[in-house]
CSV table of C-alpha atoms and ligand atoms in Angstrom, one decimal:
chain,number,residue,atom,x,y,z
A,1,MET,CA,-26.5,2.4,-23.1
A,2,ALA,CA,-22.9,2.9,-22.1
A,3,HIS,CA,-20.5,0.1,-21.3
A,4,TYR,CA,-18.2,0.6,-18.5
A,5,LEU,CA,-15.5,-2.2,-18.4
A,6,ILE,CA,-13.4,-2.5,-15.1
A,7,ILE,CA,-10.3,-4.4,-15.1
A,8,GLY,CA,-9.6,-5.7,-11.4
A,9,ASN,CA,-11.8,-6.1,-8.6
A,10,GLY,CA,-10.0,-4.8,-5.8
A,11,ALA,CA,-10.8,-1.6,-3.7
A,12,ALA,CA,-10.1,0.7,-6.8
A,13,GLY,CA,-12.3,-1.4,-9.3
A,14,LEU,CA,-15.3,-1.8,-6.9
A,15,SER,CA,-15.4,1.7,-5.8
A,16,ALA,CA,-15.4,3.0,-9.3
A,17,ALA,CA,-18.2,0.5,-10.1
A,18,GLU,CA,-20.2,2.0,-7.2
A,19,ALA,CA,-19.6,5.4,-8.2
A,20,ILE,CA,-20.7,4.7,-11.8
A,21,ARG,CA,-23.9,3.2,-10.7
A,22,ARG,CA,-24.5,6.3,-8.4
A,23,ARG,CA,-24.6,8.3,-11.3
A,24,ASP,CA,-25.7,6.0,-14.4
A,25,LYS,CA,-28.5,3.7,-13.3
A,26,SER,CA,-29.0,1.8,-16.6
A,27,GLY,CA,-25.3,1.7,-18.0
A,28,ARG,CA,-23.5,-1.7,-18.2
A,29,ILE,CA,-21.0,-2.2,-15.8
A,30,THR,CA,-18.6,-5.2,-16.4
A,31,ILE,CA,-15.8,-6.1,-13.8
A,32,VAL,CA,-13.3,-8.7,-14.8
A,33,SER,CA,-11.6,-10.3,-11.9
A,34,LYS,CA,-8.6,-12.6,-11.8
A,35,GLU,CA,-9.2,-13.8,-8.4
A,36,PRO,CA,-12.6,-16.0,-7.9
A,37,TYR,CA,-13.9,-13.8,-4.9
A,38,PRO,CA,-15.9,-10.9,-4.4
A,39,LEU,CA,-14.1,-7.9,-3.0
A,40,TYR,CA,-12.4,-8.6,0.2
A,41,SER,CA,-10.0,-6.6,2.4
A,42,ARG,CA,-6.6,-7.2,1.0
A,43,PRO,CA,-4.6,-5.7,4.1
A,44,GLY,CA,-6.9,-7.9,6.1
A,45,ILE,CA,-4.8,-11.3,4.8
A,46,ALA,CA,-2.2,-10.4,7.3
A,47,TYR,CA,-4.7,-10.9,10.0
A,48,LEU,CA,-6.0,-14.0,8.4
A,49,VAL,CA,-2.6,-15.8,8.7
A,50,LEU,CA,-2.6,-14.8,12.5
A,51,GLY,CA,-6.0,-16.1,13.1
A,52,ARG,CA,-7.5,-13.2,14.2
A,53,VAL,CA,-10.3,-12.9,11.4
A,54,SER,CA,-11.8,-15.5,9.3
A,55,GLU,CA,-12.0,-15.8,5.4
A,56,GLN,CA,-15.7,-14.8,5.8
A,57,GLN,CA,-14.9,-11.6,7.8
A,58,LEU,CA,-12.6,-10.5,5.1
A,59,ILE,CA,-15.4,-10.2,2.5
A,60,THR,CA,-16.2,-6.6,2.2
A,61,ARG,CA,-19.0,-7.2,-0.5
A,62,PRO,CA,-20.9,-10.4,-0.9
A,63,LEU,CA,-21.7,-11.6,-4.4
A,64,THR,CA,-25.5,-10.5,-3.7
A,65,PHE,CA,-24.2,-6.9,-4.0
A,66,TYR,CA,-23.1,-7.1,-7.2
A,67,GLN,CA,-26.4,-8.4,-8.4
A,68,GLU,CA,-28.3,-5.8,-6.4
A,69,HIS,CA,-26.4,-3.1,-8.2
A,70,ASP,CA,-26.5,-4.9,-11.6
A,71,ILE,CA,-22.7,-5.1,-12.1
A,72,ASP,CA,-21.5,-8.2,-14.1
A,73,LEU,CA,-18.7,-9.9,-12.2
A,74,HIS,CA,-16.8,-12.0,-14.4
A,75,PHE,CA,-14.2,-14.3,-13.0
A,76,GLY,CA,-11.1,-14.6,-15.6
A,77,ALA,CA,-8.6,-12.5,-16.9
A,78,VAL,CA,-8.1,-10.0,-19.6
A,79,THR,CA,-5.3,-11.1,-21.6
A,80,ARG,CA,-5.3,-8.3,-24.2
A,81,LEU,CA,-6.5,-4.7,-24.3
A,82,ASP,CA,-6.4,-2.5,-27.4
A,83,ILE,CA,-7.1,1.0,-26.2
A,84,GLN,CA,-7.6,2.6,-29.7
A,85,ALA,CA,-10.3,0.0,-30.6
A,86,GLN,CA,-11.7,0.1,-27.1
A,87,THR,CA,-11.8,-3.8,-27.0
A,88,ALA,CA,-10.7,-6.3,-24.6
A,89,TRP,CA,-10.1,-10.2,-24.8
A,90,LEU,CA,-10.6,-12.5,-21.9
A,91,ASP,CA,-9.0,-15.7,-21.2
A,92,ASN,CA,-12.1,-17.8,-22.2
A,93,GLY,CA,-12.2,-16.3,-25.5
A,94,ASP,CA,-14.7,-13.7,-25.0
A,95,VAL,CA,-14.1,-10.3,-26.6
A,96,LEU,CA,-15.6,-7.2,-24.8
A,97,SER,CA,-16.0,-3.8,-26.4
A,98,TYR,CA,-16.4,-0.8,-24.1
A,99,ASP,CA,-17.1,2.9,-24.0
A,100,VAL,CA,-14.9,3.7,-21.2
A,101,CYS,CA,-12.2,1.3,-19.5
A,102,LEU,CA,-10.7,1.5,-15.8
A,103,LEU,CA,-7.5,-0.4,-15.5
A,104,ALA,CA,-7.5,-1.2,-11.7
A,105,THR,CA,-5.1,-4.1,-11.9
A,106,GLY,CA,-3.3,-3.5,-8.5
A,107,SER,CA,0.4,-4.7,-8.2
A,108,SER,CA,2.1,-7.8,-7.5
A,109,ALA,CA,5.1,-9.0,-5.4
A,110,VAL,CA,8.4,-8.9,-7.3
A,111,ARG,CA,10.0,-12.4,-7.7
A,112,PRO,CA,13.6,-12.1,-7.9
A,113,ARG,CA,15.5,-14.2,-10.5
A,114,LEU,CA,17.2,-16.7,-8.1
A,115,PRO,CA,17.7,-20.3,-8.7
A,116,GLY,CA,14.9,-22.3,-7.1
A,117,ILE,CA,12.3,-19.6,-7.2
A,118,ASP,CA,9.8,-21.7,-8.7
A,119,LEU,CA,10.3,-24.4,-6.3
A,120,ASP,CA,7.3,-25.7,-4.5
A,121,GLY,CA,7.3,-23.8,-1.1
A,122,VAL,CA,8.2,-20.5,-2.3
A,123,VAL,CA,5.4,-17.9,-1.4
A,124,THR,CA,4.6,-14.2,-2.0
A,125,PHE,CA,2.0,-12.5,-0.1
A,126,ASP,CA,-0.5,-10.7,-2.6
A,127,THR,CA,-3.8,-12.5,-2.3
A,128,LEU,CA,-6.1,-14.6,-0.1
A,129,ASP,CA,-5.0,-17.6,-1.9
A,130,ASP,CA,-1.4,-16.6,-1.0
A,131,ALA,CA,-2.6,-16.3,2.6
A,132,LYS,CA,-4.1,-19.7,2.5
A,133,THR,CA,-0.8,-21.2,1.1
A,134,VAL,CA,1.1,-19.5,4.1
A,135,ILE,CA,-0.9,-21.1,6.5
A,136,ALA,CA,-0.9,-24.4,4.9
A,137,LYS,CA,2.9,-24.5,4.4
A,138,GLY,CA,3.6,-22.9,7.5
A,139,ARG,CA,1.8,-25.7,9.3
A,140,ARG,CA,3.7,-28.4,7.6
A,141,ALA,CA,7.2,-26.7,7.6
A,142,LYS,CA,9.6,-27.2,10.2
A,143,ALA,CA,11.2,-24.0,9.5
A,144,ALA,CA,10.7,-21.2,7.1
A,145,VAL,CA,12.8,-18.3,5.8
A,146,VAL,CA,11.4,-14.9,5.0
A,147,VAL,CA,13.4,-12.4,2.7
A,148,GLY,CA,12.7,-8.7,2.8
A,149,GLY,CA,12.5,-5.8,5.4
A,150,GLY,CA,9.2,-3.9,4.6
A,151,ILE,CA,5.8,-4.2,6.2
A,152,THR,CA,4.9,-7.3,4.0
A,153,ALA,CA,8.0,-9.3,5.1
A,154,MET,CA,7.4,-8.7,8.8
A,155,GLU,CA,3.6,-9.6,8.3
A,156,LEU,CA,4.9,-13.0,6.5
A,157,ALA,CA,7.4,-13.8,9.3
A,158,GLU,CA,4.6,-13.2,11.9
A,159,GLY,CA,2.3,-15.5,9.8
A,160,PHE,CA,4.7,-18.5,9.6
A,161,ARG,CA,5.5,-18.0,13.1
A,162,HIS,CA,2.1,-18.2,14.2
A,163,GLN,CA,1.7,-21.6,12.7
A,164,ARG,CA,4.6,-22.6,15.2
A,165,THR,CA,7.2,-22.6,12.3
A,166,THR,CA,11.0,-21.8,13.1
A,167,THR,CA,11.2,-18.6,11.2
A,168,HIS,CA,14.1,-16.6,10.0
A,169,LEU,CA,14.0,-13.1,8.8
A,170,LEU,CA,16.8,-12.2,6.3
A,171,LEU,CA,17.7,-8.5,6.2
A,172,ARG,CA,20.0,-7.1,3.5
A,173,ARG,CA,21.0,-4.1,5.7
A,174,ASP,CA,22.1,-3.8,9.3
A,175,ARG,CA,18.6,-3.0,10.7
A,176,ILE,CA,15.1,-3.2,9.9
A,177,TRP,CA,13.1,-1.0,7.2
A,178,PRO,CA,16.0,1.6,7.1
A,179,ARG,CA,14.1,3.3,4.3
A,180,LEU,CA,11.5,4.4,6.5
A,181,PHE,CA,12.6,3.8,10.3
A,182,ASP,CA,15.3,5.7,12.0
A,183,GLU,CA,17.7,3.6,14.3
A,184,HIS,CA,15.5,3.9,17.3
A,185,GLU,CA,12.5,2.9,15.6
A,186,SER,CA,14.2,-0.3,13.9
A,187,ALA,CA,15.3,-1.3,17.5
A,188,ILE,CA,11.8,-1.2,18.8
A,189,ILE,CA,10.4,-3.3,16.2
A,190,GLU,CA,13.4,-5.6,16.3
A,191,ARG,CA,13.1,-6.2,19.9
A,192,GLN,CA,9.5,-7.4,19.3
A,193,ILE,CA,10.4,-9.7,16.7
A,194,ARG,CA,13.1,-11.4,18.9
A,195,HIS,CA,10.5,-11.4,21.5
A,196,GLU,CA,8.1,-13.3,19.1
A,197,GLY,CA,10.9,-16.0,18.8
A,198,ILE,CA,11.7,-15.0,15.2
A,199,LYS,CA,15.5,-15.2,14.2
A,200,LEU,CA,16.9,-12.1,12.6
A,201,HIS,CA,20.0,-12.2,10.3
A,202,TYR,CA,21.4,-9.1,9.4
A,203,ARG,CA,23.5,-8.1,6.2
A,204,THR,CA,22.5,-11.3,4.7
A,205,GLU,CA,21.7,-12.2,0.9
A,206,ILE,CA,20.1,-15.2,-0.4
A,207,ALA,CA,22.1,-16.6,-3.4
A,208,GLU,CA,19.9,-19.7,-4.0
A,209,ILE,CA,16.8,-21.5,-2.9
A,210,LEU,CA,17.7,-25.2,-2.6
A,211,GLY,CA,15.3,-28.0,-3.5
A,212,ALA,CA,14.7,-31.7,-3.8
A,213,LYS,CA,12.2,-33.4,-5.8
A,214,GLY,CA,10.6,-29.9,-6.8
A,215,LYS,CA,10.2,-29.0,-3.1
A,216,VAL,CA,12.2,-26.4,-1.1
A,217,LYS,CA,14.7,-27.8,1.3
A,218,GLY,CA,17.0,-24.8,2.1
A,219,VAL,CA,18.4,-21.5,1.2
A,220,LEU,CA,21.9,-20.9,0.3
A,221,LEU,CA,23.4,-17.4,1.6
A,222,LYS,CA,26.0,-15.2,-0.5
A,223,ASP,CA,28.4,-16.0,2.5
A,224,GLY,CA,28.1,-19.7,1.4
A,225,SER,CA,26.3,-20.9,4.8
A,226,THR,CA,22.8,-22.6,4.6
A,227,ILE,CA,19.5,-22.7,6.6
A,228,LYS,CA,17.3,-25.6,6.3
A,229,CYS,CA,13.8,-24.8,5.9
A,230,GLN,CA,10.7,-26.1,3.7
A,231,ALA,CA,9.0,-22.7,3.1
A,232,VAL,CA,10.4,-19.4,1.7
A,233,GLY,CA,8.6,-16.2,1.9
A,234,ILE,CA,9.5,-13.3,-0.7
A,235,ALA,CA,8.6,-9.8,0.2
A,236,ILE,CA,11.4,-7.7,-1.4
A,237,GLY,CA,8.6,-5.2,-3.0
A,238,VAL,CA,6.0,-4.9,-5.3
A,239,ARG,CA,5.3,-3.7,-8.7
A,240,PRO,CA,2.2,-2.2,-10.6
A,241,ASN,CA,0.6,-4.7,-13.2
A,242,LEU,CA,1.0,-2.9,-16.2
A,243,GLN,CA,1.3,-5.8,-18.7
A,244,LEU,CA,-1.9,-5.0,-20.6
A,245,VAL,CA,-0.7,-1.3,-21.2
A,246,LYS,CA,3.1,-1.8,-21.6
A,247,GLU,CA,2.8,-1.4,-25.4
A,248,SER,CA,-0.1,0.9,-25.6
A,249,GLY,CA,1.6,4.1,-26.0
A,250,ILE,CA,-0.1,5.6,-23.1
A,251,LYS,CA,2.1,7.7,-20.6
A,252,LEU,CA,3.8,5.3,-18.3
A,253,ASP,CA,6.2,5.7,-15.6
A,254,ARG,CA,6.4,3.2,-12.6
A,255,GLY,CA,2.7,3.1,-13.0
A,256,VAL,CA,0.1,4.8,-15.4
A,257,ILE,CA,0.4,8.5,-15.2
A,258,VAL,CA,-2.9,9.8,-14.7
A,259,ASN,CA,-4.4,13.5,-14.9
A,260,ASP,CA,-6.2,15.1,-12.0
A,261,PHE,CA,-9.6,13.2,-13.2
A,262,MET,CA,-7.6,9.8,-13.0
A,263,GLN,CA,-7.6,9.7,-16.7
A,264,SER,CA,-4.7,8.3,-18.7
A,265,SER,CA,-3.1,10.0,-21.8
A,266,HIS,CA,-5.9,8.2,-24.0
A,267,PRO,CA,-9.3,9.8,-23.0
A,268,THR,CA,-11.3,6.5,-22.7
A,269,LEU,CA,-8.8,4.7,-20.4
A,270,PHE,CA,-8.7,5.6,-16.7
A,271,ALA,CA,-6.5,4.1,-14.0
A,272,ALA,CA,-6.9,3.9,-10.2
A,273,GLY,CA,-5.3,2.3,-7.3
A,274,ASP,CA,-1.9,0.6,-7.2
A,275,VAL,CA,-1.5,0.8,-10.9
A,276,ALA,CA,-1.8,4.5,-11.1
A,277,GLN,CA,0.7,7.3,-10.5
A,278,VAL,CA,-1.2,10.6,-9.2
A,279,TYR,CA,0.0,13.9,-8.6
A,280,ASP,CA,1.3,14.7,-5.2
A,281,ARG,CA,1.0,18.5,-4.1
A,282,TRP,CA,3.8,17.8,-1.2
A,283,THR,CA,6.3,16.4,-3.9
A,284,LYS,CA,5.3,18.1,-6.7
A,285,GLY,CA,5.2,15.0,-9.0
A,286,HIS,CA,3.4,11.8,-9.9
A,287,GLN,CA,3.9,9.1,-7.2
A,288,LEU,CA,2.7,5.6,-6.4
A,289,ASP,CA,0.4,5.1,-3.2
A,290,VAL,CA,0.3,1.4,-2.5
A,291,LEU,CA,-2.6,2.0,0.0
A,292,TRP,CA,-5.9,0.8,0.6
A,293,PRO,CA,-7.6,4.1,1.2
A,294,SER,CA,-5.8,5.8,-1.7
A,295,ALA,CA,-7.2,2.9,-3.9
A,296,ILE,CA,-11.1,3.6,-2.7
A,297,ASN,CA,-10.6,7.3,-3.4
A,298,GLU,CA,-9.0,7.2,-6.7
A,299,GLY,CA,-11.5,4.7,-7.6
A,300,ARG,CA,-14.5,6.7,-6.6
A,301,THR,CA,-13.1,9.8,-8.5
A,302,ALA,CA,-12.3,7.5,-11.7
A,303,GLY,CA,-15.9,6.1,-11.7
A,304,HIS,CA,-17.4,9.5,-11.2
A,305,ASN,CA,-15.5,11.0,-14.2
A,306,MET,CA,-15.7,7.6,-16.4
A,307,VAL,CA,-19.7,8.5,-16.5
A,308,ASP,CA,-18.9,11.9,-18.0
A,309,VAL,CA,-16.6,10.6,-20.6
A,310,ALA,CA,-19.2,8.0,-21.5
A,311,MET,CA,-21.8,10.9,-21.9
A,312,GLY,CA,-19.6,12.9,-24.0
A,313,ARG,CA,-19.0,15.5,-21.4
A,314,PRO,CA,-15.6,16.9,-19.9
A,315,PRO,CA,-14.9,15.0,-16.6
A,316,ASP,CA,-15.7,17.2,-13.7
A,317,GLN,CA,-14.3,15.8,-10.5
A,318,PRO,CA,-10.8,16.4,-9.8
A,319,TYR,CA,-8.8,13.9,-7.2
A,320,ARG,CA,-7.1,15.7,-4.5
A,321,LYS,CA,-4.5,13.3,-3.2
A,322,GLY,CA,-4.2,13.5,0.6
A,323,SER,CA,-1.1,12.7,2.7
A,324,PRO,CA,-0.5,9.1,2.4
A,325,PHE,CA,-1.5,7.4,5.6
A,326,ASN,CA,-1.1,4.0,7.0
A,327,ALA,CA,-1.9,2.3,10.1
A,328,ALA,CA,-0.6,-1.1,10.8
A,329,MET,CA,0.2,-3.5,13.8
A,330,LEU,CA,3.5,-5.0,13.7
A,331,PHE,CA,4.5,-7.9,16.6
A,332,GLY,CA,1.9,-6.2,18.8
A,333,VAL,CA,3.1,-2.5,18.0
A,334,HIS,CA,0.9,0.0,16.6
A,335,LEU,CA,2.5,1.9,13.8
A,336,SER,CA,1.0,4.8,11.6
A,337,VAL,CA,2.9,6.7,9.1
A,338,ILE,CA,1.6,9.9,7.6
A,339,GLY,CA,2.7,12.2,5.1
A,340,ARG,CA,6.6,12.6,4.2
A,341,VAL,CA,8.8,11.4,7.0
A,342,GLY,CA,12.1,11.6,4.9
A,343,SER,CA,14.5,8.8,4.3
A,344,GLY,CA,17.3,7.5,6.6
A,345,MET,CA,19.0,6.0,3.4
A,346,ALA,CA,22.5,6.8,1.8
A,347,GLU,CA,22.1,8.8,-1.4
A,348,GLU,CA,23.2,5.9,-3.7
A,349,GLU,CA,20.9,3.8,-2.2
A,350,GLU,CA,18.0,6.3,-2.7
A,351,GLN,CA,19.0,6.1,-6.4
A,352,SER,CA,18.6,2.5,-6.6
A,353,MET,CA,15.1,2.5,-4.7
A,354,TYR,CA,12.7,1.3,-6.9
A,355,TYR,CA,10.3,-1.2,-5.2
A,356,LEU,CA,7.7,-0.2,-2.8
A,357,SER,CA,6.6,-2.3,0.0
A,358,ARG,CA,2.9,-3.1,0.5
A,359,GLY,CA,1.0,-0.6,2.4
A,360,SER,CA,3.4,2.3,1.7
A,361,SER,CA,3.7,5.2,-0.4
A,362,PHE,CA,6.6,6.7,-2.4
A,363,VAL,CA,6.1,9.8,-0.7
A,364,TRP,CA,7.0,8.7,2.7
A,365,THR,CA,10.9,8.2,2.1
A,366,MET,CA,11.3,11.1,-0.4
A,367,PRO,CA,14.3,13.1,0.8
A,368,LEU,CA,13.1,16.2,2.8
A,369,THR,CA,14.1,19.5,0.9
A,370,GLY,CA,13.8,23.2,1.8
A,371,ASN,CA,14.2,24.4,5.4
A,372,HIS,CA,13.7,21.1,7.1
A,373,HIS,CA,13.9,19.8,10.9
A,374,SER,CA,13.0,16.6,12.8
A,375,ALA,CA,11.6,16.2,16.3
A,376,TRP,CA,11.6,12.9,18.1
A,377,ASP,CA,10.5,11.8,21.7
A,378,SER,CA,10.4,8.1,22.8
A,379,HIS,CA,9.4,6.2,26.1
A,380,GLY,CA,9.5,2.4,26.1
A,381,LEU,CA,7.7,0.8,23.0
A,382,THR,CA,6.2,4.5,22.2
A,383,SER,CA,7.8,6.9,19.9
A,384,VAL,CA,6.7,10.0,18.1
A,385,ARG,CA,9.0,11.3,15.1
A,386,ILE,CA,7.5,14.5,13.0
A,387,ALA,CA,9.3,16.2,10.1
A,388,ILE,CA,8.9,19.8,9.8
A,389,VAL,CA,9.5,21.8,6.3
A,390,ASP,CA,9.2,25.6,6.0
A,391,GLY,CA,7.4,25.8,9.4
A,392,ARG,CA,4.7,23.1,8.8
A,393,ILE,CA,4.6,19.6,10.0
A,394,ILE,CA,4.6,17.7,6.6
A,395,GLY,CA,5.1,13.9,8.3
A,396,ALA,CA,4.9,11.9,11.2
A,397,LEU,CA,5.8,8.4,12.3
A,398,LEU,CA,3.9,6.9,15.5
A,399,LEU,CA,5.0,3.7,17.3
A,400,GLY,CA,3.0,2.5,20.3
A,401,ASN,CA,0.6,5.1,21.7
A,402,GLN,CA,-1.7,6.3,18.9
A,403,SER,CA,-3.3,9.2,20.5
A,404,LEU,CA,-1.5,11.6,18.1
A,405,ALA,CA,-2.4,10.1,15.1
A,406,ASP,CA,-5.6,11.9,14.4
A,407,PRO,CA,-4.3,15.3,15.3
A,408,LEU,CA,-0.9,14.8,13.5
A,409,ARG,CA,-3.2,13.9,10.3
A,410,GLN,CA,-5.1,16.8,10.6
A,411,LEU,CA,-2.3,19.2,11.0
A,412,ILE,CA,-0.4,17.7,8.1
A,413,GLU,CA,-3.4,17.6,5.7
A,414,ASN,CA,-4.3,21.3,6.6
A,415,GLU,CA,-0.7,22.3,6.4
A,416,VAL,CA,-1.0,24.3,9.5
A,417,PRO,CA,1.8,27.0,10.0
A,418,LEU,CA,3.6,26.4,13.1
A,419,GLY,CA,4.6,30.2,13.8
A,420,GLU,CA,6.3,30.3,17.0
A,421,THR,CA,5.3,26.6,18.0
A,422,GLU,CA,8.1,25.5,16.1
A,423,SER,CA,10.9,26.3,18.0
A,424,ASN,CA,9.2,24.8,20.8
A,425,LEU,CA,8.7,21.4,19.2
A,426,LEU,CA,12.4,21.4,18.4
A,427,ALA,CA,13.5,22.4,21.8
A,428,ALA,CA,15.3,19.5,23.6
A,429,ASP,CA,13.3,19.9,26.9
A,430,THR,CA,9.9,19.9,25.4
A,431,ASP,CA,7.6,17.1,26.0
A,432,LEU,CA,7.0,16.9,22.3
A,433,PRO,CA,3.7,14.6,22.4
A,434,ASP,CA,2.0,17.3,24.9
A,435,ALA,CA,3.4,20.0,22.7
A,436,ILE,CA,1.9,18.7,19.6
A,437,MET,CA,-1.6,17.9,21.5
A,438,GLU,CA,-1.8,21.6,22.8
A,439,PHE,CA,-1.0,23.1,19.5
A,440,TRP,CA,-3.6,20.8,17.6
A,441,ARG,CA,-6.1,21.7,20.4
A,442,ARG,CA,-5.5,25.5,19.9
A,443,TRP,CA,-5.7,25.4,16.1
A,444,ARG,CA,-9.0,23.1,16.3
A,445,ARG,CA,-10.7,25.8,18.4
A,446,ARG,CA,-9.9,28.8,16.0
A,447,THR,CA,-10.6,26.9,12.9
A,448,PRO,CA,-14.3,26.4,12.0
A,449,LEU,CA,-14.9,22.9,10.6
A,450,SER,CA,-15.8,24.4,7.2
A,451,ASN,CA,-12.2,25.7,6.7
A,452,ARG,CA,-10.7,22.2,7.7
A,453,ARG,CA,-9.8,19.8,4.8
A,454,ALA,CA,-12.3,17.1,4.2
A,455,ARG,CA,-10.0,14.1,4.9
A,456,ALA,CA,-8.9,15.6,8.3
B,1,FAD,C1,-0.6,-8.3,2.9
B,1,FAD,C2,-0.9,-7.0,2.5
B,1,FAD,C3,-0.9,-6.1,3.5
B,1,FAD,C4,-1.5,-4.9,3.1
B,1,FAD,N1,-1.3,-3.8,4.1
B,1,FAD,C5,-1.9,-2.6,4.0
B,1,FAD,C6,-2.2,-1.6,5.0
B,1,FAD,O1,-1.8,-2.0,6.1
B,1,FAD,N2,-2.5,-0.5,4.5
B,1,FAD,C7,-2.9,-0.3,3.5
B,1,FAD,O2,-3.4,1.0,3.1
B,1,FAD,N3,-2.6,-0.8,2.2
B,1,FAD,C8,-2.3,-2.3,2.5
B,1,FAD,N4,-2.0,-3.1,1.6
B,1,FAD,C9,-2.2,-2.5,0.1
B,1,FAD,C10,-3.5,-2.6,-0.4
B,1,FAD,O3,-4.2,-3.7,-0.1
B,1,FAD,C11,-3.6,-2.0,-1.8
B,1,FAD,O4,-2.9,-0.8,-1.9
B,1,FAD,C12,-5.0,-2.2,-2.3
B,1,FAD,O5,-5.5,-3.3,-2.3
B,1,FAD,C13,-4.9,-1.6,-3.8
B,1,FAD,O6,-6.2,-1.9,-4.4
B,1,FAD,P1,-6.3,-2.0,-6.1
B,1,FAD,O7,-7.8,-2.0,-6.4
B,1,FAD,O8,-5.4,-0.9,-6.9
B,1,FAD,O9,-5.6,-3.5,-6.3
B,1,FAD,P2,-5.9,-4.8,-6.0
B,1,FAD,O10,-6.6,-4.9,-4.4
B,1,FAD,O11,-4.6,-5.4,-5.9
B,1,FAD,O12,-6.9,-5.4,-6.9
B,1,FAD,C14,-6.3,-5.8,-8.0
B,1,FAD,C15,-7.1,-6.8,-8.9
B,1,FAD,O13,-6.9,-6.9,-10.2
B,1,FAD,C16,-6.9,-8.2,-10.5
B,1,FAD,N5,-6.1,-8.3,-11.8
B,1,FAD,C17,-5.0,-8.0,-12.3
B,1,FAD,N6,-4.5,-8.0,-13.6
B,1,FAD,C18,-5.8,-8.6,-14.0
B,1,FAD,C19,-6.1,-9.0,-15.5
B,1,FAD,N7,-5.5,-8.9,-16.5
B,1,FAD,N8,-7.5,-9.2,-15.5
B,1,FAD,C20,-8.3,-9.3,-14.4
B,1,FAD,N9,-8.2,-8.9,-13.4
B,1,FAD,C21,-6.8,-8.8,-13.0
B,1,FAD,C22,-5.7,-8.7,-9.5
B,1,FAD,O14,-5.9,-10.0,-9.6
B,1,FAD,C23,-6.3,-8.3,-8.2
B,1,FAD,O15,-7.7,-8.9,-7.7
B,1,FAD,C24,-1.6,-4.4,1.8
B,1,FAD,C25,-1.5,-5.4,0.9
B,1,FAD,C26,-1.2,-6.5,1.2
B,1,FAD,C27,-1.2,-7.5,0.1
């Protein structure tokens, strides 16, 4: 009987376990989970701190699910992995040998080396327990400071504000999320942030977190000024959890480089989710996708192929990475980002770009190459921006009205040639949303379902 070991009980780990059980009814499946919960929606913790969902509603698989599918869920941490010996050591002293292993350890918030970073009151936003801490600290704090400009920083700021805390959001640059948003899109979100009563500080960097008796009492900024606060939220980016394989000799970059079958450079070790770097057909390189649907799809493929390897067969199901997609709600404004939308950054900043915000993909901000154009349109809180490369829409960013989200996803995923429509989309007097909708309807009419890509 084969033994499948899965390290991490997130979207990737659990999807892999389900895929294994579908193909191997009797194999032994062990999931080791550092967090003491069954699978819960990690993106959902942003809604928990806003009081929109309960903890119970976040649980997507109850504990009984694991029993029913004969999956051994072990709460604890893997502290050492020897991939040559196919053995894992757990923090309670247990030693597990396996036939095939999946590394699905996710990613964690980067904690900068700042004086005061370990004070009580400094929070990051990775887990359900972090969300509970944000609620508890936010309720007690008179003021909170959030550092960072990506989605998670905004969600943290919104979370603190919801607890009626005076909230400051510190931005390094002169607008919000310049890696992704253009100036107009940043302005829409900033207007909403102010409307929520959150104080925005531009071109501001933190020098030190000030404390007394082990607790946060303020922050010292690089310009010498201070802000009094009792909580500090840090959301400057995330990093894949690679500690277990750092010295293993497998091929690593920012994450674990996997082949089309989600297999690392060692045949009995697979990787999926935030920790894996998968081939991306648009950028022709291996990229990180810190996204929930990507973790599910990668986990499923890994699980399927792990069964083949355990049975001594070559893996047979390749993973086809789709265009990265995220839908989120920021300060009451719906946001969708699809495919590659290009970067508004100066070149030197692109080179120093390393960390990725939660719920995002490296692909989004890769510079556009080839024959490229952008078109955009905006009314009030709604805006549409598309990126066109070599006659095809390769990315889109929608704020507000989301009726174009599905059509654009399908056009991008299917790499539909625009033909003469390209010049129409780029013309200054075109109603861009109408023109995209019309083009999509025509494409749908002439393209049978069987010829459209599965994800679309
Ligand atoms: C606040 C927030 C908002 C987000 N919003 C979005 C969104 O809007 N859209 C979107 O697509 N994605 C979003 N994401 C990202 C998404 O949640 C992740 O991409 C997804 O959860 C990755 O799944 P995973 O299985 O790879 O890793 P995870 O879900 O992180 O699971 C990994 C698990 O492995 C455990 N682990 C790590 N090391 C060990 C060890 N040594 N031993 C045992 N267990 C270990 C970890 O504790 C963790 O429980 C958000 C994430 C956060 C935190």
